[in-house]
C-alpha cells in the first residue's frame, strides 16, 4: 500500500473553534457560486457562503477527485446544476452531509489537476465568505505525489467506529442490524423528488419500531442523514453482535426493466449482469463520497473466514427465502426473479447472515408509486418484520442439527 504526502489545508479563522460552534450553519448561496473551466488547463471553483467556516482540501486518485470538507455548512436547496452548469474539467460533483457537523464536496476531475490557489476571503462588512480554489493541469506523477486523504486520527476514528450500543444484558436476545442504504453526500437513487437515502431511512425507522414491538432488538447503521462507509456498516454489525444484517435499498436499475421487490445475498459470481452492475455501483459508494478507507480490510486467515462462510451462506440464503415468501404473501409486487446474488461489499460479514433488499426500484413507475404510498410501505414493513421472526424461529430450530 502506498501512502502519499498529504495536501491538506486547514483554514485558520481568526475566531477560535469554540466560538465558531456557537454560530449558526453557514448557508451555501447557489446563485453566484460556480465551477468553470479557465484558459490553459485551468478550472476554478467559487463557493459563496453566508459566513466563514473551517474547511480542508485534499485530492484522491483512481479516479482523480478534489475533496473539500466544510464545518457546519448547509446545502439545502442547492443542486449540482447550480454549481456545475457545464461539466468540463470538473466532470461531476456531489455535496452534502458527511459526518455529524461536517459536510463534503467531491468534484470528479477529467485530468490530473492540483490547486495552486486556495483561499476563503471574508467580507468584513457582511461577514460573507467565498471559498476560491484554482486548479491547474499537472502530470499524473505530480498528482499522485500530492494525492491522499489527510491523516487525522480523530477524523478516521469517526469514520471507522460509529458507536454501537452493547448487546442487551442476558444477551441471547435476537438482534437485527438494519442498514438504510446510502446517506449524506451519497443520495443513492433519485426520482420523482424522492431520494433513496431518505426513503430507506424512514422505512428502516418504521421497521425498527415494528421489530421492537415483536421483542426484537434493533441497531441502525444510521438514524440520520449522514454518510456511513461500507466497511463501517459491516463493522457495526460485528460490534453489535448481530444475528441478522439487512441492507435496505430502492435503486434505479435500467437494465432488464427491473421492478418488484428483490432480495440479494453475497456470492463471488453474480446471478446476472444487472445484479453485477448494481453491486459494482454500490461498492463504489465510498469512492463517490471520497471516503476511500485503505487498509481497513480484515486480514484474518482466509481459511477461518471460509469456514465461517460455509455455515453462514445457507443461513443467509434461508433468510432471503423467508423474506421473499413473506413479501410475496403480502402482495409484493415481487421481481420476476426475486432471489439474486452478487459481490455486494456490505454483505461480506463471514459470520452474520446478511441480505440486501431492494424494496422496489425507483426506475419503475409502479414501484415509485408504491414507495410513495404510506399504506403500501406499512404493509411491506409488517411483511418484512414477520419474515424476520419466521426465519429466526426456523434458524433456531435448525441450530441443534447443524451442531451435531
Ligand atoms: Zn442503493
mmCIF file of C-alpha atoms and ligand atoms in Angstrom:
data_model
loop_
_atom_site.group_PDB
_atom_site.id
_atom_site.type_symbol
_atom_site.label_atom_id
_atom_site.label_comp_id
_atom_site.label_asym_id
_atom_site.label_seq_id
_atom_site.Cartn_x
_atom_site.Cartn_y
_atom_site.Cartn_z
ATOM 1 C CA UNK A 1 0.000 0.000 0.000
ATOM 2 C CA UNK A 2 1.341 3.405 -0.974
ATOM 3 C CA UNK A 3 0.916 6.409 1.229
ATOM 4 C CA UNK A 4 1.019 9.774 -0.439
ATOM 5 C CA UNK A 5 2.126 13.024 1.045
ATOM 6 C CA UNK A 6 -0.899 14.907 2.160
ATOM 7 C CA UNK A 7 -2.195 18.037 0.605
ATOM 8 C CA UNK A 8 -4.425 19.352 3.308
ATOM 9 C CA UNK A 9 -5.255 22.927 4.001
ATOM 10 C CA UNK A 10 -6.946 23.738 7.256
ATOM 11 C CA UNK A 11 -8.337 27.204 7.219
ATOM 12 C CA UNK A 12 -7.290 29.114 10.295
ATOM 13 C CA UNK A 13 -10.024 31.569 11.098
ATOM 14 C CA UNK A 14 -9.445 34.457 13.441
ATOM 15 C CA UNK A 15 -12.097 33.208 15.875
ATOM 16 C CA UNK A 16 -11.320 30.087 17.904
ATOM 17 C CA UNK A 17 -13.249 26.911 17.017
ATOM 18 C CA UNK A 18 -15.400 27.042 20.127
ATOM 19 C CA UNK A 19 -16.718 30.438 19.131
ATOM 20 C CA UNK A 20 -17.419 29.111 15.644
ATOM 21 C CA UNK A 21 -19.530 26.320 17.078
ATOM 22 C CA UNK A 22 -21.799 28.824 18.750
ATOM 23 C CA UNK A 23 -22.811 30.327 15.427
ATOM 24 C CA UNK A 24 -25.447 29.075 13.029
ATOM 25 C CA UNK A 25 -24.792 26.967 9.957
ATOM 26 C CA UNK A 26 -23.127 28.695 7.034
ATOM 27 C CA UNK A 27 -25.580 28.659 4.158
ATOM 28 C CA UNK A 28 -24.258 27.940 0.700
ATOM 29 C CA UNK A 29 -25.516 30.525 -1.778
ATOM 30 C CA UNK A 30 -26.089 28.730 -5.075
ATOM 31 C CA UNK A 31 -26.668 31.909 -7.113
ATOM 32 C CA UNK A 32 -23.155 33.303 -7.561
ATOM 33 C CA UNK A 33 -21.359 30.015 -6.779
ATOM 34 C CA UNK A 34 -19.840 28.307 -9.779
ATOM 35 C CA UNK A 35 -17.316 25.808 -11.053
ATOM 36 C CA UNK A 36 -15.990 26.587 -14.506
ATOM 37 C CA UNK A 37 -13.106 25.927 -16.881
ATOM 38 C CA UNK A 38 -10.499 28.603 -17.435
ATOM 39 C CA UNK A 39 -7.789 29.074 -20.038
ATOM 40 C CA UNK A 40 -4.630 26.964 -20.283
ATOM 41 C CA UNK A 41 -5.769 23.815 -18.484
ATOM 42 C CA UNK A 42 -7.349 25.632 -15.579
ATOM 43 C CA UNK A 43 -10.570 25.281 -13.636
ATOM 44 C CA UNK A 44 -11.904 27.409 -10.823
ATOM 45 C CA UNK A 45 -14.300 26.733 -8.007
ATOM 46 C CA UNK A 46 -16.064 29.618 -6.334
ATOM 47 C CA UNK A 47 -18.431 28.889 -3.488
ATOM 48 C CA UNK A 48 -20.296 31.652 -1.691
ATOM 49 C CA UNK A 49 -21.144 31.129 1.980
ATOM 50 C CA UNK A 50 -23.168 33.213 4.430
ATOM 51 C CA UNK A 51 -20.167 33.146 6.794
ATOM 52 C CA UNK A 52 -16.636 31.783 7.039
ATOM 53 C CA UNK A 53 -16.213 28.170 8.170
ATOM 54 C CA UNK A 54 -13.209 25.940 8.817
ATOM 55 C CA UNK A 55 -12.522 23.773 5.809
ATOM 56 C CA UNK A 56 -9.916 21.452 4.375
ATOM 57 C CA UNK A 57 -8.989 20.452 0.851
ATOM 58 C CA UNK A 58 -7.381 17.266 -0.400
ATOM 59 C CA UNK A 59 -7.089 15.111 -3.515
ATOM 60 C CA UNK A 60 -7.810 11.467 -4.151
ATOM 61 C CA UNK A 61 -6.724 9.391 -7.133
ATOM 62 C CA UNK A 62 -8.177 6.476 -9.091
ATOM 63 C CA UNK A 63 -10.310 8.285 -10.151
ATOM 64 C CA UNK A 64 -8.935 11.803 -9.708
ATOM 65 C CA UNK A 65 -11.089 13.794 -7.282
ATOM 66 C CA UNK A 66 -10.914 17.047 -5.370
ATOM 67 C CA UNK A 67 -12.458 16.833 -1.893
ATOM 68 C CA UNK A 68 -13.438 19.800 0.275
ATOM 69 C CA UNK A 69 -14.714 19.264 3.817
ATOM 70 C CA UNK A 70 -16.634 22.079 5.483
ATOM 71 C CA UNK A 71 -17.559 22.541 9.074
ATOM 72 C CA UNK A 72 -21.289 23.266 9.542
ATOM 73 C CA UNK A 73 -22.354 24.164 6.007
ATOM 74 C CA UNK A 74 -25.970 23.935 4.894
ATOM 75 C CA UNK A 75 -26.572 22.887 1.275
ATOM 76 C CA UNK A 76 -30.362 22.957 1.365
ATOM 77 C CA UNK A 77 -31.865 23.813 -1.990
ATOM 78 C CA UNK A 78 -28.574 23.699 -3.913
ATOM 79 C CA UNK A 79 -28.427 21.430 -6.936
ATOM 80 C CA UNK A 80 -25.439 20.113 -8.862
ATOM 81 C CA UNK A 81 -26.585 22.128 -11.881
ATOM 82 C CA UNK A 82 -26.408 25.350 -9.794
ATOM 83 C CA UNK A 83 -22.726 24.851 -9.131
ATOM 84 C CA UNK A 84 -21.686 22.989 -12.256
ATOM 85 C CA UNK A 85 -23.890 24.240 -15.110
ATOM 86 C CA UNK A 86 -21.497 22.827 -17.701
ATOM 87 C CA UNK A 87 -19.273 19.825 -16.940
ATOM 88 C CA UNK A 88 -15.770 20.419 -18.260
ATOM 89 C CA UNK A 89 -12.509 19.695 -16.485
ATOM 90 C CA UNK A 90 -14.727 19.050 -13.489
ATOM 91 C CA UNK A 91 -16.929 16.277 -14.851
ATOM 92 C CA UNK A 92 -19.176 15.600 -11.888
ATOM 93 C CA UNK A 93 -19.999 16.960 -8.465
ATOM 94 C CA UNK A 94 -21.575 15.785 -5.231
ATOM 95 C CA UNK A 95 -22.060 17.507 -1.887
ATOM 96 C CA UNK A 96 -23.971 17.096 1.328
ATOM 97 C CA UNK A 97 -23.722 15.994 4.955
ATOM 98 C CA UNK A 98 -20.770 13.710 5.663
ATOM 99 C CA UNK A 99 -20.028 13.326 9.352
ATOM 100 C CA UNK A 100 -22.023 14.976 12.125
ATOM 101 C CA UNK A 101 -21.052 18.658 11.967
ATOM 102 C CA UNK A 102 -19.216 18.290 8.660
ATOM 103 C CA UNK A 103 -20.270 18.321 5.074
ATOM 104 C CA UNK A 104 -18.304 17.411 1.981
ATOM 105 C CA UNK A 105 -17.973 18.369 -1.653
ATOM 106 C CA UNK A 106 -16.423 15.893 -4.090
ATOM 107 C CA UNK A 107 -15.515 17.057 -7.598
ATOM 108 C CA UNK A 108 -14.572 14.488 -10.245
ATOM 109 C CA UNK A 109 -11.615 15.686 -12.326
ATOM 110 C CA UNK A 110 -11.294 14.902 -16.025
ATOM 111 C CA UNK A 111 -7.498 15.049 -15.754
ATOM 112 C CA UNK A 112 -4.848 15.372 -13.060
ATOM 113 C CA UNK A 113 -5.103 18.887 -11.611
ATOM 114 C CA UNK A 114 -3.683 20.478 -8.492
ATOM 115 C CA UNK A 115 -4.921 23.540 -6.642
ATOM 116 C CA UNK A 116 -2.417 26.365 -6.968
ATOM 117 C CA UNK A 117 -4.563 28.830 -5.064
ATOM 118 C CA UNK A 118 -6.893 28.158 -2.158
ATOM 119 C CA UNK A 119 -8.499 30.861 -0.088
ATOM 120 C CA UNK A 120 -11.607 31.879 1.788
ATOM 121 C CA UNK A 121 -11.707 35.680 1.956
ATOM 122 C CA UNK A 122 -14.384 37.006 4.317
ATOM 123 C CA UNK A 123 -16.112 40.301 3.580
ATOM 124 C CA UNK A 124 -15.634 42.493 6.640
ATOM 125 C CA UNK A 125 -18.943 44.342 6.315
ATOM 126 C CA UNK A 126 -21.328 41.454 5.543
ATOM 127 C CA UNK A 127 -19.392 38.585 7.113
ATOM 128 C CA UNK A 128 -19.977 36.590 3.931
ATOM 129 C CA UNK A 129 -17.199 34.295 2.770
ATOM 130 C CA UNK A 130 -16.119 32.937 -0.606
ATOM 131 C CA UNK A 131 -14.179 29.732 -0.996
ATOM 132 C CA UNK A 132 -11.912 30.097 -4.020
ATOM 133 C CA UNK A 133 -9.944 27.217 -5.427
ATOM 134 C CA UNK A 134 -7.988 27.479 -8.630
ATOM 135 C CA UNK A 135 -6.911 24.222 -10.245
ATOM 136 C CA UNK A 136 -4.196 23.704 -12.810
ATOM 137 C CA UNK A 137 -3.356 20.705 -15.032
ATOM 138 C CA UNK A 138 -0.339 18.720 -13.890
ATOM 139 C CA UNK A 139 1.360 15.443 -14.799
ATOM 140 C CA UNK A 140 -0.114 12.215 -13.429
ATOM 141 C CA UNK A 141 3.086 11.827 -11.384
ATOM 142 C CA UNK A 142 2.684 15.223 -9.736
ATOM 143 C CA UNK A 143 -0.945 14.442 -8.984
ATOM 144 C CA UNK A 144 -0.100 11.041 -7.498
ATOM 145 C CA UNK A 145 2.565 12.641 -5.313
ATOM 146 C CA UNK A 146 0.077 15.124 -3.880
ATOM 147 C CA UNK A 147 -2.980 12.866 -3.549
ATOM 148 C CA UNK A 148 -4.016 11.224 -0.311
ATOM 149 C CA UNK A 149 -6.531 11.697 2.465
ATOM 150 C CA UNK A 150 -5.310 13.813 5.363
ATOM 151 C CA UNK A 151 -4.007 11.854 8.317
ATOM 152 C CA UNK A 152 -6.304 12.948 11.090
ATOM 153 C CA UNK A 153 -6.786 10.316 13.772
ATOM 154 C CA UNK A 154 -9.960 11.817 15.206
ATOM 155 C CA UNK A 155 -11.494 12.017 11.738
ATOM 156 C CA UNK A 156 -10.506 8.464 10.781
ATOM 157 C CA UNK A 157 -11.835 7.185 14.086
ATOM 158 C CA UNK A 158 -15.174 8.853 13.481
ATOM 159 C CA UNK A 159 -15.376 7.196 10.077
ATOM 160 C CA UNK A 160 -14.314 3.769 11.207
ATOM 161 C CA UNK A 161 -16.004 3.486 14.563
ATOM 162 C CA UNK A 162 -19.565 4.648 14.808
ATOM 163 C CA UNK A 163 -20.809 3.977 18.346
ATOM 164 C CA UNK A 164 -22.837 0.794 18.741
ATOM 165 C CA UNK A 165 -24.785 0.029 21.891
ATOM 166 C CA UNK A 166 -23.620 -3.199 23.552
ATOM 167 C CA UNK A 167 -25.936 -6.201 23.259
ATOM 168 C CA UNK A 168 -28.627 -6.103 25.946
ATOM 169 C CA UNK A 169 -27.934 -7.917 29.211
ATOM 170 C CA UNK A 170 -28.645 -11.656 29.288
ATOM 171 C CA UNK A 171 -27.972 -11.378 25.640
ATOM 172 C CA UNK A 172 -29.449 -14.378 23.946
ATOM 173 C CA UNK A 173 -31.914 -11.805 22.664
ATOM 174 C CA UNK A 174 -32.184 -11.811 18.887
ATOM 175 C CA UNK A 175 -30.596 -8.725 17.383
ATOM 176 C CA UNK A 176 -31.090 -7.306 13.882
ATOM 177 C CA UNK A 177 -28.896 -4.620 12.332
ATOM 178 C CA UNK A 178 -30.849 -2.567 9.804
ATOM 179 C CA UNK A 179 -28.789 -0.695 7.244
ATOM 180 C CA UNK A 180 -30.612 2.120 5.425
ATOM 181 C CA UNK A 181 -28.689 2.401 2.148
ATOM 182 C CA UNK A 182 -26.634 5.461 1.187
ATOM 183 C CA UNK A 183 -26.902 8.708 3.226
ATOM 184 C CA UNK A 184 -25.365 12.141 3.495
ATOM 185 C CA UNK A 185 -23.313 13.085 0.450
ATOM 186 C CA UNK A 186 -24.435 9.845 -1.244
ATOM 187 C CA UNK A 187 -28.162 10.225 -2.008
ATOM 188 C CA UNK A 188 -28.470 6.885 -3.829
ATOM 189 C CA UNK A 189 -31.199 6.850 -6.466
ATOM 190 C CA UNK A 190 -33.280 9.982 -7.099
ATOM 191 C CA UNK A 191 -36.656 10.022 -8.842
ATOM 192 C CA UNK A 192 -39.858 11.987 -8.661
ATOM 193 C CA UNK A 193 -38.460 14.313 -5.994
ATOM 194 C CA UNK A 194 -37.589 11.352 -3.748
ATOM 195 C CA UNK A 195 -34.156 10.148 -2.733
ATOM 196 C CA UNK A 196 -33.307 6.569 -1.899
ATOM 197 C CA UNK A 197 -31.381 7.667 1.214
ATOM 198 C CA UNK A 198 -34.425 9.442 2.739
ATOM 199 C CA UNK A 199 -36.909 6.754 1.733
ATOM 200 C CA UNK A 200 -34.775 3.985 3.184
ATOM 201 C CA UNK A 201 -34.142 5.879 6.419
ATOM 202 C CA UNK A 202 -37.860 6.341 7.096
ATOM 203 C CA UNK A 203 -38.532 2.733 6.044
ATOM 204 C CA UNK A 204 -35.813 1.480 8.428
ATOM 205 C CA UNK A 205 -37.167 3.569 11.308
ATOM 206 C CA UNK A 206 -40.667 2.130 10.778
ATOM 207 C CA UNK A 207 -39.249 -1.398 10.519
ATOM 208 C CA UNK A 208 -37.256 -0.857 13.710
ATOM 209 C CA UNK A 209 -40.392 0.176 15.614
ATOM 210 C CA UNK A 210 -42.313 -2.864 14.360
ATOM 211 C CA UNK A 211 -39.479 -5.280 15.202
ATOM 212 C CA UNK A 212 -39.083 -3.783 18.660
ATOM 213 C CA UNK A 213 -42.776 -4.350 19.301
ATOM 214 C CA UNK A 214 -42.108 -8.005 18.425
ATOM 215 C CA UNK A 215 -39.437 -8.056 21.149
ATOM 216 C CA UNK A 216 -36.536 -7.950 18.710
ATOM 217 C CA UNK A 217 -33.517 -5.814 19.460
ATOM 218 C CA UNK A 218 -32.590 -3.459 16.607
ATOM 219 C CA UNK A 219 -29.500 -1.403 15.796
ATOM 220 C CA UNK A 220 -29.408 1.001 12.846
ATOM 221 C CA UNK A 221 -26.199 1.742 10.943
ATOM 222 C CA UNK A 222 -27.503 5.305 10.640
ATOM 223 C CA UNK A 223 -30.573 7.031 12.061
ATOM 224 C CA UNK A 224 -29.916 10.414 10.446
ATOM 225 C CA UNK A 225 -28.867 11.729 7.059
ATOM 226 C CA UNK A 226 -25.132 11.005 7.312
ATOM 227 C CA UNK A 227 -22.665 9.158 5.167
ATOM 228 C CA UNK A 228 -21.556 5.762 6.502
ATOM 229 C CA UNK A 229 -18.727 3.907 4.767
ATOM 230 C CA UNK A 230 -19.453 0.329 3.677
ATOM 231 C CA UNK A 231 -16.699 -1.061 5.908
ATOM 232 C CA UNK A 232 -18.220 0.809 8.827
ATOM 233 C CA UNK A 233 -21.654 -0.700 8.193
ATOM 234 C CA UNK A 234 -20.158 -4.195 8.304
ATOM 235 C CA UNK A 235 -18.041 -3.320 11.347
ATOM 236 C CA UNK A 236 -21.115 -2.021 13.168
ATOM 237 C CA UNK A 237 -22.919 -5.316 12.576
ATOM 238 C CA UNK A 238 -19.981 -7.133 14.155
ATOM 239 C CA UNK A 239 -19.730 -4.771 17.079
ATOM 240 C CA UNK A 240 -23.474 -5.121 17.638
ATOM 241 C CA UNK A 241 -23.054 -8.926 17.570
ATOM 242 C CA UNK A 242 -25.909 -9.025 15.094
ATOM 243 C CA UNK A 243 -27.887 -12.187 14.419
ATOM 244 C CA UNK A 244 -29.043 -10.787 11.083
ATOM 245 C CA UNK A 245 -27.957 -7.872 8.877
ATOM 246 C CA UNK A 246 -30.394 -6.306 6.416
ATOM 247 C CA UNK A 247 -29.388 -3.558 3.994
ATOM 248 C CA UNK A 248 -32.360 -1.613 2.596
ATOM 249 C CA UNK A 249 -32.406 -0.089 -0.884
ATOM 250 C CA UNK A 250 -34.629 1.239 -3.663
ATOM 251 C CA UNK A 251 -32.272 1.804 -6.558
ATOM 252 C CA UNK A 252 -32.575 2.829 -10.141
ATOM 253 C CA UNK A 253 -31.751 -0.078 -12.424
ATOM 254 C CA UNK A 254 -32.401 0.447 -16.114
ATOM 255 C CA UNK A 255 -31.177 -2.929 -17.335
ATOM 256 C CA UNK A 256 -33.861 -5.531 -17.819
ATOM 257 C CA UNK A 257 -36.662 -3.159 -16.762
ATOM 258 C CA UNK A 258 -36.073 -4.109 -13.139
ATOM 259 C CA UNK A 259 -39.154 -3.882 -10.936
ATOM 260 C CA UNK A 260 -40.542 -5.520 -7.834
ATOM 261 C CA UNK A 261 -39.004 -6.472 -4.517
ATOM 262 C CA UNK A 262 -35.763 -8.456 -4.786
ATOM 263 C CA UNK A 263 -33.560 -9.994 -2.109
ATOM 264 C CA UNK A 264 -29.823 -10.319 -2.681
ATOM 265 C CA UNK A 265 -27.222 -12.480 -0.989
ATOM 266 C CA UNK A 266 -23.448 -12.496 -1.318
ATOM 267 C CA UNK A 267 -21.701 -14.568 -3.917
ATOM 268 C CA UNK A 268 -18.430 -14.404 -5.839
ATOM 269 C CA UNK A 269 -20.296 -14.793 -9.068
ATOM 270 C CA UNK A 270 -23.246 -12.574 -9.874
ATOM 271 C CA UNK A 271 -26.513 -14.293 -10.767
ATOM 272 C CA UNK A 272 -26.983 -11.925 -13.734
ATOM 273 C CA UNK A 273 -25.441 -8.869 -15.378
ATOM 274 C CA UNK A 274 -27.945 -6.383 -13.985
ATOM 275 C CA UNK A 275 -27.189 -7.529 -10.434
ATOM 276 C CA UNK A 276 -23.455 -7.382 -11.141
ATOM 277 C CA UNK A 277 -23.844 -3.732 -12.169
ATOM 278 C CA UNK A 278 -25.972 -2.982 -9.127
ATOM 279 C CA UNK A 279 -23.331 -4.453 -6.792
ATOM 280 C CA UNK A 280 -20.487 -2.683 -8.601
ATOM 281 C CA UNK A 281 -22.306 0.630 -8.300
ATOM 282 C CA UNK A 282 -22.921 0.131 -4.579
ATOM 283 C CA UNK A 283 -19.358 -0.987 -3.976
ATOM 284 C CA UNK A 284 -18.221 2.347 -5.413
ATOM 285 C CA UNK A 285 -20.199 4.402 -2.911
ATOM 286 C CA UNK A 286 -17.135 5.061 -0.735
ATOM 287 C CA UNK A 287 -15.294 6.331 -3.817
ATOM 288 C CA UNK A 288 -18.247 8.526 -4.734
ATOM 289 C CA UNK A 289 -18.160 10.049 -1.255
ATOM 290 C CA UNK A 290 -14.370 10.433 -1.253
ATOM 291 C CA UNK A 291 -14.110 8.102 1.732
ATOM 292 C CA UNK A 292 -11.547 5.646 0.469
ATOM 293 C CA UNK A 293 -10.653 3.713 3.586
ATOM 294 C CA UNK A 294 -7.431 1.963 2.776
ATOM 295 C CA UNK A 295 -6.064 -0.864 4.820
ATOM 296 C CA UNK A 296 -9.204 -1.410 6.847
ATOM 297 C CA UNK A 297 -9.868 -4.781 5.236
ATOM 298 C CA UNK A 298 -9.651 -7.656 7.641
ATOM 299 C CA UNK A 299 -6.513 -9.658 7.028
ATOM 300 C CA UNK A 300 -7.812 -12.576 9.041
ATOM 301 C CA UNK A 301 -6.696 -16.029 7.934
ATOM 302 C CA UNK A 302 -8.678 -16.910 4.828
ATOM 303 C CA UNK A 303 -9.374 -20.476 5.881
ATOM 304 C CA UNK A 304 -11.130 -19.417 9.059
ATOM 305 C CA UNK A 305 -13.249 -16.971 7.114
ATOM 306 C CA UNK A 306 -14.124 -19.629 4.553
ATOM 307 C CA UNK A 307 -15.255 -21.987 7.303
ATOM 308 C CA UNK A 308 -17.431 -19.315 8.854
ATOM 309 C CA UNK A 309 -18.871 -18.513 5.431
ATOM 310 C CA UNK A 310 -19.734 -22.141 4.786
ATOM 311 C CA UNK A 311 -22.012 -22.052 7.777
ATOM 312 C CA UNK A 312 -23.354 -18.544 7.182
ATOM 313 C CA UNK A 313 -24.103 -18.829 3.472
ATOM 314 C CA UNK A 314 -27.050 -21.235 3.735
ATOM 315 C CA UNK A 315 -28.415 -19.211 6.648
ATOM 316 C CA UNK A 316 -28.296 -16.020 4.559
ATOM 317 C CA UNK A 317 -29.998 -17.949 1.764
ATOM 318 C CA UNK A 318 -32.745 -19.156 4.110
ATOM 319 C CA UNK A 319 -33.266 -15.609 5.425
ATOM 320 C CA UNK A 320 -33.576 -14.347 1.843
ATOM 321 C CA UNK A 321 -36.127 -17.076 1.037
ATOM 322 C CA UNK A 322 -38.164 -16.251 4.149
ATOM 323 C CA UNK A 323 -38.194 -12.569 3.190
ATOM 324 C CA UNK A 324 -39.276 -13.309 -0.373
ATOM 325 C CA UNK A 325 -42.046 -15.630 0.859
ATOM 326 C CA UNK A 326 -43.264 -13.058 3.397
ATOM 327 C CA UNK A 327 -43.261 -10.107 1.000
ATOM 328 C CA UNK A 328 -44.878 -12.218 -1.715
ATOM 329 C CA UNK A 329 -47.660 -13.321 0.650
ATOM 330 C CA UNK A 330 -48.272 -9.643 1.499
ATOM 331 C CA UNK A 331 -48.831 -8.888 -2.166
ATOM 332 C CA UNK A 332 -45.338 -7.730 -3.160
ATOM 333 C CA UNK A 333 -45.140 -6.990 -6.012
ATOM 334 C CA UNK A 334 -42.072 -9.177 -6.358
ATOM 335 C CA UNK A 335 -39.439 -9.198 -9.057
ATOM 336 C CA UNK A 336 -39.856 -11.992 -11.602
ATOM 337 C CA UNK A 337 -36.627 -13.464 -10.197
ATOM 338 C CA UNK A 338 -36.786 -12.330 -6.568
ATOM 339 C CA UNK A 339 -33.687 -14.165 -5.283
ATOM 340 C CA UNK A 340 -30.411 -12.953 -6.743
ATOM 341 C CA UNK A 341 -26.787 -12.702 -5.720
ATOM 342 C CA UNK A 342 -23.570 -10.793 -6.356
ATOM 343 C CA UNK A 343 -20.464 -9.493 -4.607
ATOM 344 C CA UNK A 344 -22.008 -6.710 -2.527
ATOM 345 C CA UNK A 345 -19.309 -5.449 -0.109
ATOM 346 C CA UNK A 346 -21.862 -4.680 2.548
ATOM 347 C CA UNK A 347 -22.874 -8.371 2.719
ATOM 348 C CA UNK A 348 -19.396 -9.727 3.309
ATOM 349 C CA UNK A 349 -19.602 -10.495 7.043
ATOM 350 C CA UNK A 350 -18.324 -14.042 7.299
ATOM 351 C CA UNK A 351 -20.327 -14.947 10.360
ATOM 352 C CA UNK A 352 -23.508 -12.834 10.223
ATOM 353 C CA UNK A 353 -26.342 -13.863 7.888
ATOM 354 C CA UNK A 354 -26.675 -10.833 5.605
ATOM 355 C CA UNK A 355 -29.127 -9.839 2.896
ATOM 356 C CA UNK A 356 -29.792 -6.752 0.825
ATOM 357 C CA UNK A 357 -33.395 -5.930 -0.065
ATOM 358 C CA UNK A 358 -34.388 -3.780 -2.999
ATOM 359 C CA UNK A 359 -37.862 -2.999 -1.715
ATOM 360 C CA UNK A 360 -38.660 -1.657 -5.140
ATOM 361 C CA UNK A 361 -36.875 0.150 -7.954
ATOM 362 C CA UNK A 362 -37.243 3.908 -8.287
ATOM 363 C CA UNK A 363 -36.742 3.430 -12.023
ATOM 364 C CA UNK A 364 -40.113 1.660 -12.201
ATOM 365 C CA UNK A 365 -43.139 3.955 -12.263
ATOM 366 C CA UNK A 366 -45.231 1.365 -10.418
ATOM 367 C CA UNK A 367 -42.607 0.798 -7.693
ATOM 368 C CA UNK A 368 -42.135 4.546 -7.299
ATOM 369 C CA UNK A 369 -45.887 4.953 -6.714
ATOM 370 C CA UNK A 370 -45.816 2.109 -4.167
ATOM 371 C CA UNK A 371 -42.835 3.546 -2.312
ATOM 372 C CA UNK A 372 -44.674 6.866 -2.102
ATOM 373 C CA UNK A 373 -47.773 5.185 -0.653
ATOM 374 C CA UNK A 374 -47.720 5.073 3.188
ATOM 375 C CA UNK A 375 -50.176 2.149 3.240
ATOM 376 C CA UNK A 376 -48.058 0.058 0.873
ATOM 377 C CA UNK A 377 -44.969 0.873 2.937
ATOM 378 C CA UNK A 378 -46.725 -0.154 6.169
ATOM 379 C CA UNK A 379 -47.758 -3.496 4.598
ATOM 380 C CA UNK A 380 -44.165 -4.134 3.455
ATOM 381 C CA UNK A 381 -42.746 -3.204 6.871
ATOM 382 C CA UNK A 382 -45.063 -5.729 8.538
ATOM 383 C CA UNK A 383 -44.286 -8.387 5.931
ATOM 384 C CA UNK A 384 -40.533 -7.968 6.399
ATOM 385 C CA UNK A 385 -40.833 -7.978 10.196
ATOM 386 C CA UNK A 386 -42.959 -11.163 10.097
ATOM 387 C CA UNK A 387 -40.441 -12.806 7.747
ATOM 388 C CA UNK A 388 -37.604 -11.977 10.133
ATOM 389 C CA UNK A 389 -39.486 -13.605 13.018
ATOM 390 C CA UNK A 390 -40.250 -16.651 10.854
ATOM 391 C CA UNK A 391 -36.611 -17.018 9.843
ATOM 392 C CA UNK A 392 -35.390 -16.536 13.436
ATOM 393 C CA UNK A 393 -37.579 -19.430 14.640
ATOM 394 C CA UNK A 394 -36.668 -21.656 11.701
ATOM 395 C CA UNK A 395 -32.951 -20.909 12.168
ATOM 396 C CA UNK A 396 -33.125 -21.604 15.909
ATOM 397 C CA UNK A 397 -34.814 -24.949 15.219
ATOM 398 C CA UNK A 398 -32.033 -25.903 12.777
ATOM 399 C CA UNK A 399 -29.188 -24.934 15.094
ATOM 400 C CA UNK A 400 -29.027 -28.185 17.128
ATOM 401 C CA UNK A 401 -28.984 -30.142 13.848
ATOM 402 C CA UNK A 402 -26.049 -28.167 12.452
ATOM 403 C CA UNK A 403 -24.030 -28.589 15.617
ATOM 404 C CA UNK A 404 -24.254 -32.413 15.551
HETATM 405 ZN ZN1 LIG B 1 -28.976 1.579 -3.145
#
